[in-house]
Amino acid sequence: MIIGTAGHIDHGKTALVKALTGVECDRLKEEKARGITIDLGFAYLPTPSGDVLGFIDVPGHQRLVHTMLAGASGIDFAMLVVAANDGVKPQTLEHLAIINLLGVSRGIVVITKSDLAEAGALSHIVRDIKAITSNTVLGGCDIVPVSALTGDGIDALRECLFNAAALARERRPNGRFRLAVDRAFTLTGIGVIVTGTVLSGSVKVGEHVKLSPSGIDARVRSIHAQNRESETARRGDRCALNLAGADVSKDAIHRGDVVLDPFLHAPTARIDAVLQVLPSEEKAIGQWFPVRLHHAAAEIGAHIALFEDAPIAPGSAREVQLVLDEALAAAVPDRFIVRDVSAQRTIGGGRLIDLRPPARKRRTAERQLQRRALAINDPAEALVALLDAPPYAVNLSSFVRDRALSQAEMESLITNLHLIALPAGDEITVLSAEHWKSFAQNVLELLEAFHGENPDSQGMGREQLRLAAEPRLPFEPFLTALQSLARSGARSGSIALDGAFVRLSSHRVQLSAADEDFWHGIAALLSGDVRFRPPRVREIAAVLGGDEREVRRILKLAAKLGWVDEIAHDHFFLRGAVGEMVGTVAELGSRANSPYFAASDFRDRFANGRKVAIQILEFFDRHGVTIRKGDLRTANRHRLDLFGAAGPGLENPSGGETSPVGRSGFKSEWGSEPVPGGFDSHPPPPPSRKPIL
Ligand SMILES: Nc1nc2c(ncn2[C@@H]2O[C@H](COP(=O)(O)OP(=O)(O)OP(=O)(O)O)[C@@H](O)[C@H]2O)c(=O)[nH]1
Ligand SMILES: [Mg+2]
């Protein structure tokens, strides 16, 4: 358990910690000379049960509230100190307000200097203390008088703290690792040490971490947890980490940085929050109000953006957007405090609810619904509410990252809430079972309507389908969703994918017998060794002895059906050959040291001459398969599957093997299997069914 002092200057906080632990926290020369605390002090006290209590001693000076905040944000238990001979003073109130806003729900009030109390004074002070704490987290807590000078009451107080520690909820190391740095220094022969409180998760010696927001990589060389050498640092421990890494130095690390699991590194400068304004504030908080934002041990300039025009009245709470001067390493639902820009007073504080809010459309009804869901502390409850608000699909990977949840916690969200997970690349998008069902239904209805209106079309363009389908999914999860539907469709006969087109499995475009014969004649001329330099319309007509216009008509029809692609005017390539060439683009574009390739690199693979090679590449440019930069190009991995499927009715019409690189290109595009698959996956899978992640 970490105990933090709080209270007005000179009220005896440091003397109290010394009386309890024997440790003198005021070590700086200036602190000794002036008799005040300037920086945070740390002390430890072993308990009879073998535990260790950590103490953070903070300054009471009104100009050092920012330092008090850096210390107070890592504590579990507050020890609010009031001197018997001085009573309640401004920083007694300000520190109490801060403890309250930080949600430090456990604590005690200690009346110090009881030896200086005049007769009858104690009862007055107790009355005042009850009055100021009544509507705060410390309301109804114990109030104990002590004297650090005579030792009166110290043993009883120590006993109280031991009891509180024993009652403390066991802090399981849940979430991913985060430690808020309050000090960084170098120890001769050891290296860089950072100290701070572990906010979530745990870390072991030897593990890799990142410093955020700087992004510096480090390895944990050794750990001291609660003042003892340890293999692990856990949530709630005060720790010293010895960090090693090429860019790790004392000067590169600052108070306020966060050491974290590399997965969590995603600093942000715009955050939605719930802000509670203190009743002591004289004026309402208006639009774009400038503040100093305190979060964990960090302090950053920020502005408050309101979602409504009316200012926030003192004593009330409102959702706001915090726009920060610099990026911050935060998590939901971390607490924060805001103070005025001249650092004279605390204005209010609250909870962070969304680390990546949109900059625009902040006031829409849709966004309000999302904020209401995001403001829920419990991750499972928040996710359920979020999945029930538009757009009904949530990027679970960023949801769990921004709440610092572990992989196991993410998996149990999917299982316990019976979510449909759509993995795409490194990210997982989820839908509720109910919305997945309506999505699947809607896709079927849209395709049916499309075929009705376009009977001779191969299918609906998948982007057109994506934009029409409800709920609307982002591009990559949408592809995974279609794959899933197509796979389940193989059993229940529903949808099929032909490259960039989607159709009902039952939909077939029929050619007349004569056209079919003619097409087979043409296809034979386009396939085999010549598939990368096939004859043009005129040449085909000459060979087959047919009319050029007829050849063109059949080829245009075949193009509509996705069997061929018109690379240049009157120059048609079989879809399979185009797929193979995309495979080569994928291969050239994934070379580790030179992902950009020249037209000649491409031409050399197919021996089809410079002019044709350039026409093919320009065709790929138009379809977004390649990205052009001057005379060079690279592959656009999001489009590599556009020409993935060969035309129906022809077994491998190109007559060649599909290049293995092309195949792997498609595979990586589709990512892993969706979970669970398809229409007939309802009712939701039993909880025991482990998601494929
Ligand atoms: N008589 C008496 N004096 C005390 C007691 N506790 C502290 N003092 C004296 O009060 C003065 C201030 O004590 P500190 O412990 O430094 O006060 P503080 O709250 O830590 O002050 P800041 O950290 O600067 O806010 C010192 O001169 C102490 O010796 C006490 O119980 N009795
Ligand atoms: Mg002090």
XYZ file of C-alpha atoms and ligand atoms in Angstrom:
726
model
C 0.000 0.000 0.000
C 1.270 3.477 -0.886
C 0.395 6.194 1.615
C 0.629 9.844 0.633
C 0.786 12.832 2.924
C -1.307 15.933 2.216
C -1.895 19.193 4.004
C -0.884 22.824 4.508
C 2.735 23.983 4.704
C 4.494 23.480 8.026
C 1.693 21.362 9.476
C 4.124 18.536 10.262
C 3.826 16.081 7.315
C 7.535 15.326 7.046
C 7.959 15.111 10.833
C 5.041 12.664 10.934
C 6.577 10.368 8.304
C 9.827 10.448 10.276
C 8.018 9.602 13.524
C 6.285 6.663 11.806
C 9.222 5.283 9.823
C 12.412 6.827 11.192
C 13.195 8.213 7.725
C 13.945 11.904 7.201
C 12.427 12.774 3.819
C 13.744 16.343 3.637
C 17.208 15.592 2.296
C 17.934 18.513 -0.030
C 20.251 21.242 1.283
C 17.612 23.878 0.500
C 14.925 21.869 2.298
C 17.071 21.699 5.435
C 17.999 25.394 5.236
C 14.418 26.613 4.749
C 12.709 23.968 6.859
C 10.208 23.153 4.117
C 9.715 20.268 1.745
C 10.518 21.120 -1.880
C 10.569 17.781 -3.694
C 8.823 14.464 -3.118
C 10.195 12.333 -0.262
C 10.000 8.550 0.011
C 10.081 6.202 3.003
C 9.224 2.566 3.657
C 7.947 0.722 6.707
C 7.811 -3.085 6.989
C 4.552 -4.361 8.485
C 4.274 -7.219 11.020
C 2.631 -9.336 8.284
C 5.762 -9.124 6.135
C 4.392 -6.490 3.784
C 5.998 -3.099 3.184
C 4.176 0.247 3.437
C 5.417 2.943 1.071
C 5.154 6.635 2.015
C 5.225 9.563 -0.391
C 5.780 12.837 1.426
C 4.660 15.903 -0.508
C 5.300 19.629 -0.072
C 2.564 21.828 1.372
C 3.768 25.135 -0.106
C 1.113 26.737 -2.299
C 3.625 27.187 -5.145
C 4.499 23.472 -5.064
C 1.047 21.973 -5.607
C 2.253 20.592 -8.963
C 4.841 18.529 -7.050
C 2.176 17.405 -4.572
C 0.114 16.264 -7.581
C 2.974 14.240 -9.052
C 3.181 12.380 -5.746
C -0.521 12.096 -4.981
C -1.511 10.502 -8.279
C 0.198 7.238 -7.355
C -1.226 6.707 -3.868
C -3.800 4.283 -2.449
C -4.270 5.889 0.938
C -4.240 9.574 1.916
C -2.972 10.915 5.228
C -4.379 14.447 5.463
C -2.436 16.393 8.059
C -3.863 19.359 10.030
C -1.782 21.112 12.731
C -3.568 21.418 16.074
C -2.269 24.940 16.571
C -3.220 26.210 13.093
C -6.388 24.410 11.995
C -7.782 24.135 8.468
C -5.842 26.325 5.973
C -5.931 26.927 2.180
C -3.736 23.976 1.143
C -5.625 21.714 3.579
C -8.645 22.446 1.399
C -6.821 22.347 -1.934
C -5.057 19.052 -1.161
C -8.345 17.570 0.062
C -10.055 18.651 -3.178
C -7.245 17.038 -5.180
C -7.469 13.753 -3.248
C -11.189 13.793 -3.851
C -10.866 14.466 -7.590
C -8.180 11.778 -7.905
C -10.626 9.327 -6.326
C -8.259 8.247 -3.531
C -11.062 6.584 -1.662
C -9.248 5.550 1.509
C -7.486 7.695 4.049
C -7.251 9.186 7.483
C -7.026 12.698 8.931
C -4.130 13.214 11.357
C -4.186 16.180 13.722
C -0.469 16.839 14.274
C 1.317 18.924 16.901
C -1.241 17.814 19.501
C 1.315 18.919 22.117
C 0.725 22.517 20.990
C -3.077 22.305 21.113
C -4.710 24.703 23.505
C -7.304 23.305 25.840
C -10.543 22.655 23.971
C -8.942 23.431 20.594
C -8.990 19.818 19.449
C -12.759 19.522 19.492
C -13.053 22.649 17.316
C -10.578 21.271 14.820
C -12.355 17.917 14.732
C -15.617 19.745 13.996
C -13.985 21.732 11.161
C -12.425 18.586 9.714
C -15.769 16.781 9.718
C -17.316 19.752 7.940
C -14.732 19.953 5.147
C -14.536 16.202 4.531
C -18.251 15.475 4.728
C -18.900 15.491 0.962
C -15.578 14.022 -0.063
C -13.940 10.599 -0.336
C -12.612 11.142 3.223
C -16.075 11.718 4.682
C -16.465 9.720 7.926
C -12.826 8.565 8.028
C -10.851 8.280 11.300
C -9.452 11.484 12.797
C -6.443 10.836 15.071
C -4.447 13.356 17.113
C -0.664 12.805 17.362
C 2.513 14.590 18.341
C 5.674 13.884 16.390
C 7.563 15.689 19.159
C 6.377 13.651 22.136
C 5.409 10.511 20.201
C 1.846 10.675 21.526
C -0.567 8.765 19.308
C 2.154 7.651 16.848
C 1.998 3.956 17.766
C -1.801 4.000 17.520
C -1.601 5.678 14.095
C 0.964 3.141 12.888
C -1.398 0.389 14.026
C -4.253 2.032 12.072
C -2.100 2.062 8.930
C -1.127 -1.605 9.345
C -4.796 -2.507 9.678
C -5.696 -0.490 6.595
C -2.941 -2.242 4.616
C -4.221 -5.645 5.724
C -7.726 -4.702 4.623
C -6.491 -3.308 1.314
C -7.980 -5.165 -1.565
C -5.440 -7.508 -3.000
C -4.177 -5.730 -6.062
C -3.973 -8.305 -8.764
C -1.617 -7.286 -11.522
C -4.311 -6.745 -14.107
C -3.918 -4.736 -17.269
C -0.712 -4.068 -19.152
C 2.350 -2.575 -17.536
C 2.507 1.199 -16.911
C 4.744 3.028 -14.450
C 4.517 6.811 -13.987
C 8.037 8.165 -13.618
C 8.585 10.669 -10.807
C 12.399 10.574 -10.774
C 15.227 9.590 -13.126
C 18.869 9.500 -12.037
C 22.140 7.686 -12.644
C 23.866 5.405 -10.140
C 27.578 4.903 -10.656
C 28.287 1.372 -11.812
C 24.599 0.612 -12.317
C 23.249 3.106 -14.845
C 19.937 4.859 -15.315
C 17.282 4.370 -12.646
C 13.680 5.536 -12.880
C 11.306 5.473 -9.930
C 7.548 5.685 -9.749
C 4.321 3.869 -9.012
C 3.111 0.962 -11.146
C -0.307 2.086 -12.399
C -1.292 -1.219 -14.011
C 0.003 -4.658 -14.947
C 3.440 -5.955 -14.073
C 6.940 -6.205 -15.512
C 9.754 -8.693 -15.005
C 13.517 -8.357 -15.126
C 14.690 -8.789 -18.726
C 11.464 -7.580 -20.360
C 11.345 -4.911 -23.019
C 9.502 -1.671 -22.331
C 9.089 1.721 -23.947
C 9.270 5.216 -22.556
C 6.254 7.203 -23.596
C 5.639 9.730 -25.101
C 9.303 9.777 -26.318
C 9.128 6.204 -27.707
C 12.606 5.269 -26.399
C 13.125 1.484 -26.196
C 14.533 -0.004 -23.025
C 15.106 -3.280 -21.237
C 14.498 -3.762 -17.525
C 17.867 -4.780 -16.085
C 16.844 -4.940 -12.430
C 13.945 -3.997 -10.160
C 13.493 -2.714 -6.633
C 9.853 -3.008 -5.568
C 8.791 -1.392 -2.276
C 12.507 -0.901 -1.468
C 13.442 -4.563 -1.936
C 15.219 -6.272 -4.805
C 12.629 -8.120 -6.861
C 12.130 -10.069 -10.074
C 8.766 -8.403 -10.695
C 7.119 -4.996 -10.297
C 3.337 -5.167 -9.820
C 0.430 -2.766 -9.897
C 0.427 -0.653 -6.745
C 4.155 -1.116 -6.041
C 6.492 1.810 -5.752
C 9.454 0.751 -7.843
C 12.897 1.640 -9.022
C 13.737 0.196 -12.436
C 17.259 0.011 -13.799
C 16.777 0.604 -17.525
C 19.228 -0.197 -20.319
C 19.007 0.811 -23.963
C 20.890 2.681 -26.679
C 18.887 5.888 -26.171
C 18.306 5.572 -22.435
C 19.933 8.374 -20.444
C 19.026 10.419 -17.401
C 18.525 13.500 -19.584
C 16.203 11.699 -21.996
C 13.748 10.779 -19.222
C 11.587 13.258 -17.335
C 9.118 13.289 -14.472
C 5.754 12.585 -16.069
C 7.068 10.078 -18.628
C 5.478 6.643 -18.485
C 7.416 3.374 -18.762
C 5.074 0.940 -20.452
C 4.425 -2.266 -22.338
C 5.470 -1.371 -25.924
C 1.962 -2.319 -27.155
C 0.538 0.630 -25.203
C 2.771 3.295 -26.730
C 0.342 5.609 -28.566
C 0.647 9.116 -27.116
C -2.225 11.464 -27.781
C -2.795 15.207 -27.626
C -6.595 15.273 -27.807
C -8.652 13.506 -25.151
C -12.338 13.469 -24.260
C -12.971 13.591 -20.528
C -15.543 14.202 -17.836
C -14.557 17.408 -16.025
C -15.802 18.279 -12.536
C -15.339 21.984 -11.734
C -14.754 22.726 -8.044
C -17.447 24.730 -6.237
C -14.665 27.062 -5.042
C -14.159 28.347 -8.619
C -15.408 31.927 -8.917
C -16.279 31.984 -12.617
C -17.759 29.468 -15.025
C -15.379 27.692 -17.425
C -15.904 28.964 -20.970
C -14.960 27.711 -24.431
C -11.205 27.146 -25.033
C -10.335 27.893 -21.413
C -6.534 27.528 -20.926
C -5.316 25.267 -18.090
C -2.361 23.294 -16.753
C -3.293 19.635 -17.015
C -1.872 17.212 -14.432
C -1.996 13.518 -15.229
C -0.068 10.909 -13.200
C 3.300 12.621 -12.734
C 2.988 14.739 -15.909
C 2.064 18.411 -16.293
C 1.107 19.844 -19.697
C -0.516 23.032 -21.024
C -3.998 22.432 -22.442
C -7.263 24.053 -23.519
C -10.766 22.963 -22.656
C -13.090 22.596 -25.648
C -16.785 22.530 -24.736
C -19.405 20.529 -26.621
C -22.126 22.999 -25.666
C -22.019 26.775 -25.840
C -22.957 27.368 -22.193
C -19.958 27.594 -19.853
C -19.527 25.034 -17.053
C -20.764 26.435 -13.760
C -18.674 25.982 -10.591
C -19.676 22.806 -8.784
C -20.928 21.019 -11.908
C -19.565 18.304 -14.192
C -19.564 18.086 -17.985
C -18.025 16.122 -20.843
C -15.256 18.153 -22.502
C -12.423 17.740 -24.950
C -8.925 18.391 -23.614
C -6.652 19.725 -26.356
C -3.068 19.362 -25.148
C 0.045 21.340 -26.102
C 2.045 18.082 -26.219
C 1.198 14.413 -26.516
C 0.597 12.431 -23.334
C 0.884 8.726 -22.443
C -2.496 8.147 -20.797
C -5.109 5.423 -20.385
C -8.862 5.299 -19.794
C -10.226 5.886 -17.148
C -7.177 7.690 -15.659
C -7.851 10.659 -13.397
C -6.557 14.144 -14.079
C -6.496 17.560 -12.418
C -6.636 20.985 -14.055
C -5.146 24.121 -12.499
C -5.096 27.712 -13.697
C -2.266 28.768 -16.024
C -0.513 30.866 -13.390
C -0.515 27.805 -11.091
C -2.364 29.637 -8.312
C -5.344 27.352 -7.843
C -6.920 24.008 -8.641
C -9.927 24.400 -10.934
C -11.197 20.845 -11.106
C -10.466 17.384 -12.434
C -12.022 14.192 -13.593
C -11.644 11.060 -15.689
C -10.329 10.477 -19.206
C -12.894 8.696 -21.369
C -11.572 8.634 -24.957
C -7.957 8.996 -26.043
C -8.718 9.240 -29.742
C -11.847 11.362 -30.218
C -12.665 12.904 -33.572
C -11.628 16.549 -33.995
C -14.814 17.279 -35.943
C -18.478 16.465 -35.464
C -17.963 16.564 -31.724
C -21.514 17.703 -31.089
C -23.497 15.164 -33.126
C -26.085 12.945 -31.436
C -24.078 9.922 -32.578
C -20.947 11.194 -30.867
C -22.900 11.971 -27.692
C -24.065 8.371 -27.557
C -20.501 7.156 -28.016
C -19.243 9.443 -25.246
C -21.925 8.203 -22.898
C -20.722 4.652 -23.546
C -17.044 5.573 -23.259
C -17.648 7.301 -19.927
C -18.450 3.930 -18.325
C -15.500 2.790 -16.205
C -16.024 -0.954 -16.489
C -14.531 -2.091 -19.828
C -17.123 -4.798 -20.520
C -20.060 -2.508 -19.780
C -18.495 0.297 -21.818
C -17.934 -2.028 -24.777
C -21.500 -3.333 -24.721
C -22.829 0.240 -24.712
C -20.406 1.271 -27.461
C -21.429 -1.632 -29.702
C -25.003 -0.489 -29.333
C -24.174 3.026 -30.569
C -23.454 3.950 -34.211
C -21.384 2.810 -36.100
C -22.020 -0.467 -34.161
C -18.475 -1.705 -34.853
C -15.547 -1.111 -32.514
C -11.836 -1.433 -33.143
C -11.186 -3.717 -30.184
C -7.413 -3.504 -30.559
C -7.390 0.205 -29.897
C -10.126 -0.088 -27.252
C -8.019 -2.510 -25.186
C -4.809 -0.578 -25.820
C -6.366 2.684 -24.645
C -7.666 0.968 -21.510
C -4.293 -0.763 -20.949
C -5.991 -4.182 -20.928
C -4.028 -7.402 -21.348
C -4.388 -9.952 -24.139
C -6.209 -12.297 -21.732
C -8.623 -9.511 -20.759
C -9.300 -8.842 -24.441
C -9.980 -12.499 -25.127
C -12.405 -12.747 -22.240
C -14.273 -9.669 -23.505
C -14.796 -11.443 -26.846
C -15.838 -14.686 -25.202
C -17.982 -13.362 -22.374
C -19.820 -10.826 -24.524
C -20.243 -13.320 -27.421
C -18.719 -10.820 -29.828
C -18.104 -11.409 -33.506
C -14.437 -10.633 -34.116
C -13.167 -9.592 -37.546
C -9.373 -9.711 -37.599
C -7.694 -7.672 -40.343
C -3.937 -7.200 -40.309
C -2.883 -6.601 -36.705
C -6.262 -5.260 -35.620
C -9.518 -6.790 -34.539
C -12.878 -5.137 -35.122
C -15.843 -6.459 -33.163
C -19.621 -6.392 -33.555
C -22.344 -7.617 -31.263
C -23.902 -10.908 -32.385
C -27.116 -9.030 -33.057
C -25.545 -6.433 -35.364
C -23.533 -9.088 -37.173
C -26.740 -10.921 -37.925
C -28.377 -7.830 -39.365
C -25.209 -7.022 -41.356
C -25.209 -10.495 -42.929
C -28.917 -10.221 -43.703
C -28.471 -6.780 -45.200
C -25.638 -7.950 -47.482
C -27.894 -10.685 -48.863
C -30.740 -8.266 -49.459
C -28.511 -5.728 -51.183
C -27.046 -8.376 -53.500
C -30.457 -9.737 -54.330
C -31.705 -6.274 -55.242
C -28.548 -5.593 -57.280
C -28.866 -8.800 -59.305
C -32.506 -7.997 -59.913
C -31.565 -4.652 -61.426
C -28.374 -5.815 -63.158
C -28.977 -9.383 -64.333
C -26.034 -9.388 -66.759
C -23.540 -7.993 -64.287
C -20.999 -10.222 -62.592
C -21.829 -8.798 -59.163
C -21.810 -5.720 -57.007
C -18.531 -3.796 -56.588
C -17.391 -4.533 -53.063
C -16.800 -0.860 -52.181
C -20.315 -0.047 -53.402
C -21.578 -2.881 -51.210
C -19.518 -1.715 -48.226
C -20.960 1.791 -48.420
C -24.501 0.465 -48.708
C -24.381 -2.232 -46.029
C -25.581 -1.526 -42.488
C -23.779 -1.370 -40.162
C -21.041 0.184 -42.306
C -17.698 -1.452 -41.585
C -14.249 0.003 -42.268
C -12.545 -1.340 -45.408
C -10.343 -4.097 -43.984
C -12.801 -5.581 -41.443
C -15.403 -5.475 -44.231
C -13.180 -7.704 -46.387
C -12.791 -10.132 -43.483
C -16.555 -10.083 -42.967
C -17.160 -10.904 -46.656
C -14.636 -13.737 -46.498
C -16.439 -15.102 -43.491
C -19.812 -14.870 -45.194
C -18.445 -16.459 -48.366
C -16.935 -19.311 -46.382
C -20.126 -20.030 -44.526
C -21.910 -19.499 -47.835
C -20.141 -22.519 -49.249
C -22.308 -24.504 -46.841
C -25.517 -22.542 -46.995
C -25.246 -21.220 -50.555
C -25.164 -17.482 -49.987
C -22.412 -15.199 -51.313
C -19.328 -15.574 -53.502
C -16.396 -13.235 -54.150
C -14.867 -12.626 -57.576
C -11.975 -10.262 -57.029
C -13.478 -6.880 -56.355
C -17.031 -8.111 -57.022
C -19.489 -9.800 -54.717
C -22.486 -11.843 -55.853
C -25.010 -14.283 -54.488
C -23.615 -17.780 -54.979
C -26.761 -18.632 -56.900
C -26.176 -15.825 -59.428
C -24.798 -16.923 -62.814
C -24.541 -14.891 -65.990
C -25.414 -17.149 -68.878
C -23.945 -16.682 -72.340
C -25.791 -17.976 -75.389
C -24.373 -21.241 -76.771
C -22.884 -19.397 -79.768
C -21.291 -16.719 -77.565
C -19.992 -19.409 -75.246
C -18.287 -21.201 -78.161
C -16.893 -17.968 -79.503
C -15.577 -17.041 -76.023
C -13.798 -20.392 -75.671
C -12.114 -19.793 -79.018
C -10.951 -16.360 -77.895
C -9.899 -17.550 -74.431
C -7.682 -20.213 -76.004
C -5.822 -17.488 -77.919
C -5.322 -15.419 -74.751
C -4.006 -18.267 -72.590
C -0.829 -20.291 -72.359
C 2.624 -18.839 -72.967
C 1.243 -15.695 -74.626
C -0.930 -14.771 -71.656
C 1.307 -11.804 -70.731
C 1.357 -10.479 -74.346
C -1.999 -11.675 -75.694
C -3.214 -10.731 -79.184
C -5.306 -7.588 -79.566
C -8.908 -7.556 -80.858
C -7.858 -7.056 -84.485
C -5.372 -9.940 -84.359
C -7.922 -12.249 -82.740
C -10.502 -11.398 -85.365
C -7.947 -12.155 -88.077
C -7.060 -15.553 -86.583
C -10.641 -16.609 -85.952
C -11.880 -15.114 -89.170
C -14.598 -13.221 -87.309
C -15.774 -9.662 -87.166
C -13.677 -7.306 -85.017
C -16.818 -5.817 -83.494
C -18.058 -9.270 -82.454
C -14.727 -10.107 -80.830
C -14.826 -6.784 -78.992
C -18.419 -7.379 -77.851
C -17.606 -10.791 -76.388
C -14.473 -9.497 -74.693
C -16.350 -6.520 -73.209
C -18.944 -8.938 -71.890
C -16.198 -11.203 -70.485
C -14.657 -8.124 -68.831
C -17.993 -7.337 -67.185
C -18.041 -10.890 -65.882
C -14.533 -10.561 -64.490
C -12.987 -13.119 -66.845
C -10.680 -10.666 -68.623
C -9.382 -7.138 -67.996
C -8.950 -4.487 -70.681
C -5.435 -3.287 -69.918
C -5.336 -0.880 -72.894
C -7.787 -0.178 -75.705
C -8.705 -3.484 -77.413
C -6.033 -5.306 -75.421
C -7.619 -7.867 -73.084
C -5.749 -10.104 -70.608
C -7.212 -13.131 -68.865
C -8.033 -12.420 -65.218
C -5.682 -15.225 -64.099
C -2.769 -13.643 -65.980
C -3.551 -10.281 -64.397
C -3.573 -12.021 -60.999
C -0.140 -13.476 -61.708
C 1.198 -10.057 -62.676
C -0.206 -8.613 -59.442
C 1.731 -11.377 -57.680
C 4.903 -10.118 -59.295
C 4.051 -6.541 -58.277
C 3.612 -7.825 -54.701
C 6.968 -9.579 -54.860
C 8.822 -6.575 -56.327
C 7.119 -4.288 -53.819
C 8.069 -6.397 -50.811
C 11.824 -6.559 -51.440
C 13.277 -5.555 -48.080
C 15.888 -3.108 -49.325
C 14.179 -1.744 -52.446
C 10.374 -1.850 -52.342
C 10.264 0.622 -55.275
C 10.798 -0.902 -58.695
C 11.223 0.390 -62.256
C 9.066 -0.501 -65.262
C 12.052 -2.409 -66.649
C 12.134 -4.682 -63.554
C 8.550 -5.604 -64.313
C 9.070 -5.953 -68.081
C 12.011 -8.328 -67.569
C 9.746 -10.785 -65.737
C 7.287 -11.079 -68.606
C 9.273 -10.253 -71.741
C 6.307 -8.346 -73.129
C 8.130 -5.247 -74.275
C 8.423 -1.834 -72.764
C 5.229 -0.380 -74.211
C 2.972 -3.188 -72.986
C 4.722 -3.343 -69.590
C 4.032 0.359 -69.108
C 0.403 -0.027 -70.181
C -0.021 -2.810 -67.619
C 1.567 -0.740 -64.876
C -0.585 2.262 -65.751
C -3.625 0.000 -65.563
C -2.447 -1.078 -62.086
C -1.896 2.580 -61.149
C -5.503 3.368 -62.131
C -6.797 0.536 -59.952
C -4.583 1.471 -57.028
C -2.662 -1.823 -57.152
C 0.570 0.135 -57.580
C 1.589 3.432 -56.041
C 3.677 5.583 -58.306
C 6.522 7.877 -57.266
C 8.221 9.471 -60.287
C 9.365 6.654 -62.566
C 9.226 4.086 -59.747
C 6.358 2.148 -58.239
C 5.586 0.017 -55.226
C 2.734 -2.351 -54.354
C -0.353 -1.188 -52.465
C -0.951 -4.118 -50.138
C -4.593 -3.140 -49.652
C -5.426 -3.789 -53.309
C -3.409 -6.890 -54.093
C -6.470 -9.118 -54.124
C -8.445 -7.059 -56.651
C -7.687 -9.478 -59.476
C -7.470 -12.524 -57.292
C -10.116 -14.773 -58.793
C -9.990 -16.410 -62.184
C -13.069 -16.308 -64.383
C -15.752 -18.944 -63.922
C -16.074 -21.666 -66.498
C -12.351 -21.876 -67.108
C -10.091 -24.019 -65.040
C -6.857 -22.076 -64.660
C -7.410 -20.414 -68.058
C -4.051 -18.717 -68.067
C -2.439 -22.134 -68.345
C 0.250 -21.278 -65.818
C 0.890 -21.706 -62.150
C -0.206 -18.858 -59.926
C 2.984 -17.361 -58.597
C 3.584 -18.312 -54.952
C 4.389 -14.714 -54.100
C 1.083 -13.622 -55.455
C -0.633 -16.168 -53.290
C 1.137 -15.112 -50.151
C 0.284 -11.531 -51.045
C -3.406 -12.410 -51.033
C -3.124 -14.387 -47.846
C -1.580 -11.592 -45.870
C -4.210 -9.247 -47.198
C -6.987 -11.393 -45.839
C -5.313 -11.902 -42.524
C -6.317 -14.746 -40.293
C -9.645 -16.478 -39.958
C -12.638 -14.460 -38.812
C -14.319 -15.536 -35.637
C -16.789 -17.143 -35.686
C -17.722 -17.603 -39.303
C -20.842 -16.788 -41.029
C -24.594 -16.729 -41.155
C -25.168 -19.982 -39.424
C -22.990 -19.145 -36.463
C -26.016 -18.025 -34.484
C -26.932 -18.282 -31.709
C -23.548 -17.027 -30.480
C -20.837 -19.576 -29.808
C -20.646 -21.075 -26.324
C -18.148 -19.274 -24.056
C -15.774 -22.230 -24.209
C -15.177 -21.650 -27.894
C -11.789 -19.996 -27.985
C -11.560 -17.117 -30.430
C -8.917 -17.325 -33.112
C -6.804 -14.241 -32.600
N 5.720 20.861 18.649
C 5.636 20.150 17.554
N 6.271 20.559 16.452
C 6.167 19.818 15.335
C 5.425 18.629 15.297
N 5.496 18.130 14.034
C 6.253 18.978 13.339
N 6.659 19.997 14.089
C 7.485 21.108 13.663
O 6.802 21.854 12.688
C 7.685 22.327 11.710
C 7.237 21.881 10.327
O 7.265 20.481 10.249
P 7.390 19.713 8.880
O 7.228 18.288 9.191
O 8.612 20.127 8.136
O 6.133 20.297 8.150
P 5.631 19.906 6.708
O 4.171 19.785 6.763
O 6.386 18.752 6.223
O 6.012 21.198 5.867
P 6.102 21.294 4.268
O 6.582 19.994 3.795
O 7.028 22.385 3.932
O 4.723 21.573 3.819
C 9.044 21.784 12.059
O 9.787 22.766 12.733
C 8.745 20.635 12.991
O 9.749 20.399 13.933
C 4.777 18.231 16.501
O 4.079 17.202 16.550
N 4.907 19.013 17.576
Mg 7.433 18.489 4.574
